[in-house]
Short mmCIF file of C-alpha atoms in Angstrom, two decimals:
data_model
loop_
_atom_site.label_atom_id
_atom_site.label_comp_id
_atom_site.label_asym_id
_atom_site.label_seq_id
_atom_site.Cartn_x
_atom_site.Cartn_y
_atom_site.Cartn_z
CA UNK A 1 0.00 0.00 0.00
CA UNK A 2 1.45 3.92 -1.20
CA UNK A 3 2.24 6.04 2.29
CA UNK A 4 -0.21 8.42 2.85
CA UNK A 5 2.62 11.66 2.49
CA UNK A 6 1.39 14.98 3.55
CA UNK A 7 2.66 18.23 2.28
CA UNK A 8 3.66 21.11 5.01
CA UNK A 9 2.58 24.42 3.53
CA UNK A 10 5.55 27.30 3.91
CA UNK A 11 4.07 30.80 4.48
CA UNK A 12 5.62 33.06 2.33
CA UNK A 13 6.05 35.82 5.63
CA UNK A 14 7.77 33.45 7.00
CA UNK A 15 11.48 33.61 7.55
CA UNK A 16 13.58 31.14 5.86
CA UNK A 17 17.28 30.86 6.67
CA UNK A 18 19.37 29.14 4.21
CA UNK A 19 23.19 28.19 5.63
CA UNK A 20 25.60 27.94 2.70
CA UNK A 21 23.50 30.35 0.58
CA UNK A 22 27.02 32.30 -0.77
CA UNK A 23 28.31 28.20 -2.36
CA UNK A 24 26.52 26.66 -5.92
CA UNK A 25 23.48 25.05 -4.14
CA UNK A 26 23.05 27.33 -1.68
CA UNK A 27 22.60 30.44 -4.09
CA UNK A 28 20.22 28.55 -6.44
CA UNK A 29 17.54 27.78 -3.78
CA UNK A 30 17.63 31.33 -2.49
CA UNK A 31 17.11 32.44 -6.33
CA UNK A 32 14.32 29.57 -5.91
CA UNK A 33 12.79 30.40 -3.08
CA UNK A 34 12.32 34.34 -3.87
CA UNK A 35 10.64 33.35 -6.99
CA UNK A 36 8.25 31.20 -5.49
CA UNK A 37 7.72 34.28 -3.57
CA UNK A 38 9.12 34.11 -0.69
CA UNK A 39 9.32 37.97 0.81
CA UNK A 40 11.82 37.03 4.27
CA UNK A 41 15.04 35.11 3.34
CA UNK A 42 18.05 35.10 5.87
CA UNK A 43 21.33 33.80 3.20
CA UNK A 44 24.50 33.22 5.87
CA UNK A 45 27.98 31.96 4.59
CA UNK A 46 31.04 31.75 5.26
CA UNK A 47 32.80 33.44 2.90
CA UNK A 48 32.86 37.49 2.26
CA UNK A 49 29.88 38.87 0.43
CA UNK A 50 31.42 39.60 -2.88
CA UNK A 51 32.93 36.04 -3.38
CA UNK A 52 29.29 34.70 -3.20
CA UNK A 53 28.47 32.81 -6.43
CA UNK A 54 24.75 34.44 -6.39
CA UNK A 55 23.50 37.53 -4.61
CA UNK A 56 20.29 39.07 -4.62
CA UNK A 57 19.46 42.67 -3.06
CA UNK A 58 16.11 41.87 -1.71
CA UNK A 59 17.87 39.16 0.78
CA UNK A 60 19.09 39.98 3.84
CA UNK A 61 22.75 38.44 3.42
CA UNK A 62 25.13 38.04 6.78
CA UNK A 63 28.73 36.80 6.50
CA UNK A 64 28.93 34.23 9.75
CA UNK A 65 30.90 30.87 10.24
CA UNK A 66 28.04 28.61 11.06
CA UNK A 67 30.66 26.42 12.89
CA UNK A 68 30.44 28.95 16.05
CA UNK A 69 27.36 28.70 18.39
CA UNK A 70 27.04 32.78 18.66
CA UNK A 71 26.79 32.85 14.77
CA UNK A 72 24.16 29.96 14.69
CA UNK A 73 22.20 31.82 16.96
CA UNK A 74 22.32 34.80 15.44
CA UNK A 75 21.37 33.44 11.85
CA UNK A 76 18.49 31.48 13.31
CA UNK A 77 17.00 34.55 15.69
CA UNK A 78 13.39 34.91 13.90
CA UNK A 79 13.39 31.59 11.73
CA UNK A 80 10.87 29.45 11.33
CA UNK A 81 12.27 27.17 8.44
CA UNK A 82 16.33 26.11 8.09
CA UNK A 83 17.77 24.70 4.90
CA UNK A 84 21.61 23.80 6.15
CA UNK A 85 23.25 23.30 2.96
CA UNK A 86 26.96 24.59 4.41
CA UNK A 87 30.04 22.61 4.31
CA UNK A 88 33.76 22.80 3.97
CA UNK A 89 34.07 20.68 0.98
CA UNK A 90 34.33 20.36 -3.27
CA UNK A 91 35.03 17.61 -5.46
CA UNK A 92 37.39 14.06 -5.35
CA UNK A 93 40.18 16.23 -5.63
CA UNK A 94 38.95 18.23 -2.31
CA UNK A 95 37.54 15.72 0.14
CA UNK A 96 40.50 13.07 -0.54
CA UNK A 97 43.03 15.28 0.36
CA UNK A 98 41.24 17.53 3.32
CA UNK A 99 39.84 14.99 5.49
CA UNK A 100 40.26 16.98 8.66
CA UNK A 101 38.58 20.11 7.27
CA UNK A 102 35.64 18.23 6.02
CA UNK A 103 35.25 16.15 9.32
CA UNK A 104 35.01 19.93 11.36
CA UNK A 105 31.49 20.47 8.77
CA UNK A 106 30.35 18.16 11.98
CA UNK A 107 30.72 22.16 14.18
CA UNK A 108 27.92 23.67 11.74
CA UNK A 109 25.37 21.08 12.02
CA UNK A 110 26.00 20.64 15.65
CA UNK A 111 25.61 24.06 16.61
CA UNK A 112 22.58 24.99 13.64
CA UNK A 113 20.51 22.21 14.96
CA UNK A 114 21.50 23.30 19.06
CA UNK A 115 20.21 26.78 18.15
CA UNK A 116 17.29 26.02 16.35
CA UNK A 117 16.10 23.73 18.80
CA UNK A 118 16.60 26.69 21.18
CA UNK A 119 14.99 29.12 19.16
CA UNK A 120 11.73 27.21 18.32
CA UNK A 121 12.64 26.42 14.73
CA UNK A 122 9.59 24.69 12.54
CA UNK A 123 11.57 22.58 10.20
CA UNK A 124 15.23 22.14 9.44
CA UNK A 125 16.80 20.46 6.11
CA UNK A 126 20.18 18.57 6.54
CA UNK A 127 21.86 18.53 3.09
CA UNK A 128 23.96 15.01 2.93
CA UNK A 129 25.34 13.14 0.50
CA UNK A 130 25.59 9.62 -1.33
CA UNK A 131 29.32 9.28 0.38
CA UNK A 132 27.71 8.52 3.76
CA UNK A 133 27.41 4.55 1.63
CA UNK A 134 29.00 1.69 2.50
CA UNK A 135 32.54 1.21 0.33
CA UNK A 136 31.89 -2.44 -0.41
CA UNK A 137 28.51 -1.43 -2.07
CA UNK A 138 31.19 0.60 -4.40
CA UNK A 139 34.11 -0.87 -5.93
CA UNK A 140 32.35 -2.13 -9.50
CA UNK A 141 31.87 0.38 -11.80
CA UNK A 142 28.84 -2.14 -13.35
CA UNK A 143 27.03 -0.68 -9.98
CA UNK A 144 23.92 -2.09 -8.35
CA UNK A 145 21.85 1.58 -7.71
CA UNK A 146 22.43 2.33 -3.82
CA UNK A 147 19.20 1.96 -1.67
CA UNK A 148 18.78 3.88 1.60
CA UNK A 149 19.79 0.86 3.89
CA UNK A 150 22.85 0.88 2.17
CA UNK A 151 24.66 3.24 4.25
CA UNK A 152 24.83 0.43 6.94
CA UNK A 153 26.24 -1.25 8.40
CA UNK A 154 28.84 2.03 7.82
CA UNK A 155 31.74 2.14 6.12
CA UNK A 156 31.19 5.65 4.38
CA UNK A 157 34.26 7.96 2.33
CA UNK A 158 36.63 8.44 4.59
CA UNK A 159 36.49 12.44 6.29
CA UNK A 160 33.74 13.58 4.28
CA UNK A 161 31.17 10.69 4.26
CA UNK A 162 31.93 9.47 7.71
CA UNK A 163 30.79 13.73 8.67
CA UNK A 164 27.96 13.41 6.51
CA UNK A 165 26.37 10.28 8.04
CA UNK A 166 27.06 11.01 11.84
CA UNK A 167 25.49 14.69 11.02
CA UNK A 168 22.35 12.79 9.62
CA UNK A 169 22.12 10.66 13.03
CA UNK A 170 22.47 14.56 14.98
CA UNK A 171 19.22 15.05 13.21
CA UNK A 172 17.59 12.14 13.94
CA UNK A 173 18.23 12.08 17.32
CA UNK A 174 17.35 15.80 17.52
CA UNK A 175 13.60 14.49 15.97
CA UNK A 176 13.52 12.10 18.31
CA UNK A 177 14.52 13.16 21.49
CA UNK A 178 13.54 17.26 21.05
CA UNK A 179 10.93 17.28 18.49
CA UNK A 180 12.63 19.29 15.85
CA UNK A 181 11.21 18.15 12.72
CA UNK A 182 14.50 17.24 10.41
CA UNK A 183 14.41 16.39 7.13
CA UNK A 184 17.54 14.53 5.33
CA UNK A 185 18.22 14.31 1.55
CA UNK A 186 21.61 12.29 0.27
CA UNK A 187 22.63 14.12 -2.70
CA UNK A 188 23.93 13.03 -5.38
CA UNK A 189 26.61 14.69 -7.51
CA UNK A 190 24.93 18.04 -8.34
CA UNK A 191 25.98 20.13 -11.18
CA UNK A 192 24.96 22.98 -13.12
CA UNK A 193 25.59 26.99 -13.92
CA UNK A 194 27.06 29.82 -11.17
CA UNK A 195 29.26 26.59 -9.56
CA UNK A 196 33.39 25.91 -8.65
CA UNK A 197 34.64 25.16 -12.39
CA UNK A 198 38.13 25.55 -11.15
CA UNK A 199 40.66 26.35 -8.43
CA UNK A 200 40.74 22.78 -6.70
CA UNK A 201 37.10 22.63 -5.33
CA UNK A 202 35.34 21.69 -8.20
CA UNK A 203 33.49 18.59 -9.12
CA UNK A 204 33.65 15.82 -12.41
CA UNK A 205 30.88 17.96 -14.48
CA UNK A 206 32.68 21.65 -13.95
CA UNK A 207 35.98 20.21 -14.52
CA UNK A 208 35.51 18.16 -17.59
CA UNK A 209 33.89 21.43 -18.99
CA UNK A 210 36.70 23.75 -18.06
CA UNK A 211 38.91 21.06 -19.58
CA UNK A 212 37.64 20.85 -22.86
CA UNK A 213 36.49 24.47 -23.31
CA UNK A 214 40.46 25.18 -22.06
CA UNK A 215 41.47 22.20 -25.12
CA UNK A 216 39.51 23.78 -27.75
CA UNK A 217 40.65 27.39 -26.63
CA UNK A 218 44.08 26.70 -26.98
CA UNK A 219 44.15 24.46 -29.95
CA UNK A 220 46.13 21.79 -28.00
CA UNK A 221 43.68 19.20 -28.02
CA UNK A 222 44.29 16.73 -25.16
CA UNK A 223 42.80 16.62 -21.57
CA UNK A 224 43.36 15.14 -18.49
CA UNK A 225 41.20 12.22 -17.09
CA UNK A 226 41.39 11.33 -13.15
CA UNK A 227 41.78 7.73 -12.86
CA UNK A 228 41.08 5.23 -16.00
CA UNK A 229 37.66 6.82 -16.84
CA UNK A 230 36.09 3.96 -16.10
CA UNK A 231 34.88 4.94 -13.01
CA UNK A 232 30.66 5.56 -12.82
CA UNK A 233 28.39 7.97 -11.27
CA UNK A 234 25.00 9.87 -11.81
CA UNK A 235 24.82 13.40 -11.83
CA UNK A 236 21.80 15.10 -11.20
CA UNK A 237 20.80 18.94 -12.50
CA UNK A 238 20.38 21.95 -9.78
CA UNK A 239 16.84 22.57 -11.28
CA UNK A 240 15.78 18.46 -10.46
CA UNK A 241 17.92 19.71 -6.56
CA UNK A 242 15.81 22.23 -6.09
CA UNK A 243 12.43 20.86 -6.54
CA UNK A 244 14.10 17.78 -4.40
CA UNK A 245 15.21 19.37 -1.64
CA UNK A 246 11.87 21.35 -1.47
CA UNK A 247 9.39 18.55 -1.62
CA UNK A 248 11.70 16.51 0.93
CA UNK A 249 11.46 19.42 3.29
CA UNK A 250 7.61 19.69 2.73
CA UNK A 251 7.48 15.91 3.58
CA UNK A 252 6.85 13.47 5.73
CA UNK A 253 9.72 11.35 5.15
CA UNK A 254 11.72 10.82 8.36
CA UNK A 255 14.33 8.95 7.35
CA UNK A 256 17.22 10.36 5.11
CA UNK A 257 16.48 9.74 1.37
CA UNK A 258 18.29 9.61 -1.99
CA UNK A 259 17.72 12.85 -4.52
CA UNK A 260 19.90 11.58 -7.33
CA UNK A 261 19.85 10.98 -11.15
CA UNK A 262 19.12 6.95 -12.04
CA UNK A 263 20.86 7.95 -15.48
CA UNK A 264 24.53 6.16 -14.83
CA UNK A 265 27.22 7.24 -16.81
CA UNK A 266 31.41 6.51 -17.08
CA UNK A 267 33.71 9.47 -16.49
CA UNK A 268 35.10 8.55 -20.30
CA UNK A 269 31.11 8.78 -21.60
CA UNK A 270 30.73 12.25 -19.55
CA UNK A 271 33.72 13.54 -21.56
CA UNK A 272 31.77 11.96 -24.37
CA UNK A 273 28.95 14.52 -23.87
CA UNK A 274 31.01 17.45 -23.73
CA UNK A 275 33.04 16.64 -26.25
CA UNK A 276 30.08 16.38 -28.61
CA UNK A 277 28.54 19.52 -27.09
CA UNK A 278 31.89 21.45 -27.63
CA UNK A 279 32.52 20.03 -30.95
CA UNK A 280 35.70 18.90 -30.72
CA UNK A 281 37.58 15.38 -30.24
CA UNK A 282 40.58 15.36 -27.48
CA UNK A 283 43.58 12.95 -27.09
CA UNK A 284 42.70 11.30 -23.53
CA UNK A 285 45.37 11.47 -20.85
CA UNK A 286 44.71 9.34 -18.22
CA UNK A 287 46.54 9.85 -14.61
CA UNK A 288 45.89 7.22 -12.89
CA UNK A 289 47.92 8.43 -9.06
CA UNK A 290 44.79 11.04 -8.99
CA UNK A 291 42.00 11.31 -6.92
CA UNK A 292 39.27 9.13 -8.37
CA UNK A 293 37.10 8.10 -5.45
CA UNK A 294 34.58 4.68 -5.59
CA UNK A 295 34.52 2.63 -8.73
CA UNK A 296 30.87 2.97 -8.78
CA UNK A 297 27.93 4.93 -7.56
CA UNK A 298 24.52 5.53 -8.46
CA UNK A 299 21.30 6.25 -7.20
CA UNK A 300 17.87 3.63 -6.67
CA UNK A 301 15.06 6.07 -6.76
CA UNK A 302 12.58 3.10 -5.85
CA UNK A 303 12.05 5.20 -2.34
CA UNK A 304 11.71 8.48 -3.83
CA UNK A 305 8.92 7.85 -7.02
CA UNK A 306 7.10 5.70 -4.49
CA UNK A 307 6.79 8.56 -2.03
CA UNK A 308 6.92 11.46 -4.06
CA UNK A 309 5.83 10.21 -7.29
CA UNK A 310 8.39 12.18 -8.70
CA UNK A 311 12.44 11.83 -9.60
CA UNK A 312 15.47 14.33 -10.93
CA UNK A 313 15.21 13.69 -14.33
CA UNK A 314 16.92 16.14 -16.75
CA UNK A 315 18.87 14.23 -19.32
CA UNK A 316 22.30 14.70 -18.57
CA UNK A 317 23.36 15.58 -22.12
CA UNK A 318 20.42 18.70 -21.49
CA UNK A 319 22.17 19.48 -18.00
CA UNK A 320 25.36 19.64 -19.42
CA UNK A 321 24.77 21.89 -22.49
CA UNK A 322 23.99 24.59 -20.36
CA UNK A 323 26.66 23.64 -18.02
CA UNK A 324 29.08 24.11 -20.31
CA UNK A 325 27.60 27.06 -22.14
CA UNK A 326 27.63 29.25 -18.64
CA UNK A 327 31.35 27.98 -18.06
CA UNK A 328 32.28 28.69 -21.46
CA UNK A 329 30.99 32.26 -20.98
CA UNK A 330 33.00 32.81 -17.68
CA UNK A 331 36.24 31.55 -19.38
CA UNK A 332 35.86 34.04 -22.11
CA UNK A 333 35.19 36.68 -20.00
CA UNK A 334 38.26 36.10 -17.40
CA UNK A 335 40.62 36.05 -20.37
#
């Protein structure tokens, strides 16, 4: 028999805080959120104003680190609804090589969900991620889709996935034990326009992009491949994210739940993609001492259609195109 799922409504008064709102995700729900019309959004990073992928005047924009108490309860004072998207962290390249830094995420969550249980808050989103899974369930690239159980018994990615899943226990013990409603999507691998194409933090999408727009620039046609290419994954589109996170939140789902593309592709057939978008063929390179991360990763969206009746699904080759178009754009301009 289908759950009964009930929808909370959001007010549109209502304040909304979003942590991380200055990184890729972060800015495109507060873009999100205003057009829905939303009139009271609180955006809160880390990072100075002006390196903030997205701004938007209308928003009342604070630069805090959300890994203090003081600046947790400051960001929350008034909330009713907290989207906690923030996070030290960035692509294989990033979370393989800064394990401490992504294991001291664990201060934001700690201290957002201590002060919103303190100040009252209505509902809080936990933004994870399909590294809290268990490593065995990872090492063929010909990958069974993860289901939610997967992530036990746990043996996430080391630093960055073992954060991720204690942070989703936080929240389920603060449901259970305080009675602030939490709401916990695993993401996985999103990509899209006004992200990190470069400078060490980016992910597989950006960086293929930047690679090949940088090959066909230059007229030295090669790139770069971490690993043998063989390696799989599913990325899913910051428009099919949005909607995601938003329903999730709106939800009665309890229990932490996969927002991912089913569409499984190699690294070699995402270069593939952009190569045929860009127009242009490229000598491979393969460096195989480089950050690669699991074999093989994708998402089973069993739990999601039957609960939400819904899934990402924007074609990856769609995604991409405008992917690469917006990085293409920046490149040009920066030269």
């Amino acid at each position: 028999m289908q759950p009964k799922i009930t929808h909370h409504t959001f007010m549109s008064e209502n304040l909304i805080l979003v942590g991380g709102a200055g990184g890729f995700i972060g800015g495109h729900l507060v873009g999100d959120l205003l057009k829905k019309g939303h009139t009271r959004i609180r955006a809160v990073d880390i990072k100075p104003l002006d390196q903030w992928y997205q701004r938007f005047p209308e928003v009342e924009s604070l630069q805090l680190d959300l890994g203090r108490l003081d600046a947790c309860e400051q960001a929350v004072k008034g909330a009713t609804t907290i989207y906690n998207l923030a996070a030290d962290m960035g692509g294989m390249g990033f979370i393989e090589n800064n394990k401490a830094l992504c294991m001291l995420t664990v201060l934001i969550n700690t201290h957002l969900l201590s002060a919103a249980k303190d100040a009252g808050v209505d509902r809080y989103f936990y933004a994870s991620s399909a590294c809290v899974y268990n490593a065995d369930k990872q090492r063929d690239p010909n990958v069974t889709a993860l289901k939610e159980e997967d992530a036990y018994p746990g043996m996430p990615e080391d630093g960055y996935g073992w954060e991720k899943l204690f942070s989703e226990r936080m929240c389920r013990h603060f449901r259970e034990d305080f009675g602030l409603t939490t709401r916990v999507a695993r993401y996985h691998n999103v990509y899209g326009p006004h992200g990190t194409y470069d400078g060490g933090r980016e992910k597989a999408p950006a960086a293929i992009c930047r690679k090949v727009i940088e090959a066909k620039l230059s007229g030295k046609h090669e790139i770069e491949i971490w690993g043998d290419g063989n390696q799989t994954r599913s990325f899913m589109y910051i428009d099919d994210c949005l909607k995601g996170t938003q329903d999730i939140l709106a939800s009665d789902i309890i229990e932490p739940i996969n927002l991912g593309s089913s569409e499984l592709v190699s690294i070699n057939q995402l270069v593939d993609i952009v190569e045929e978008i860009a127009g242009v063929k490229l000598q491979r390179n393969y460096n195989l001492s480089a950050p690669k991360g699991v074999n093989g990763r994708n998402s089973d969206n069993t739990l999601i259609k039957k609960l939400l009746c819904w899934e990402p699904n924007t074609r990856l080759r769609d995604g991409m195109a405008k992917t690469y178009a917006w990085i293409y754009d920046q490149i040009v301009a920066n030269k």
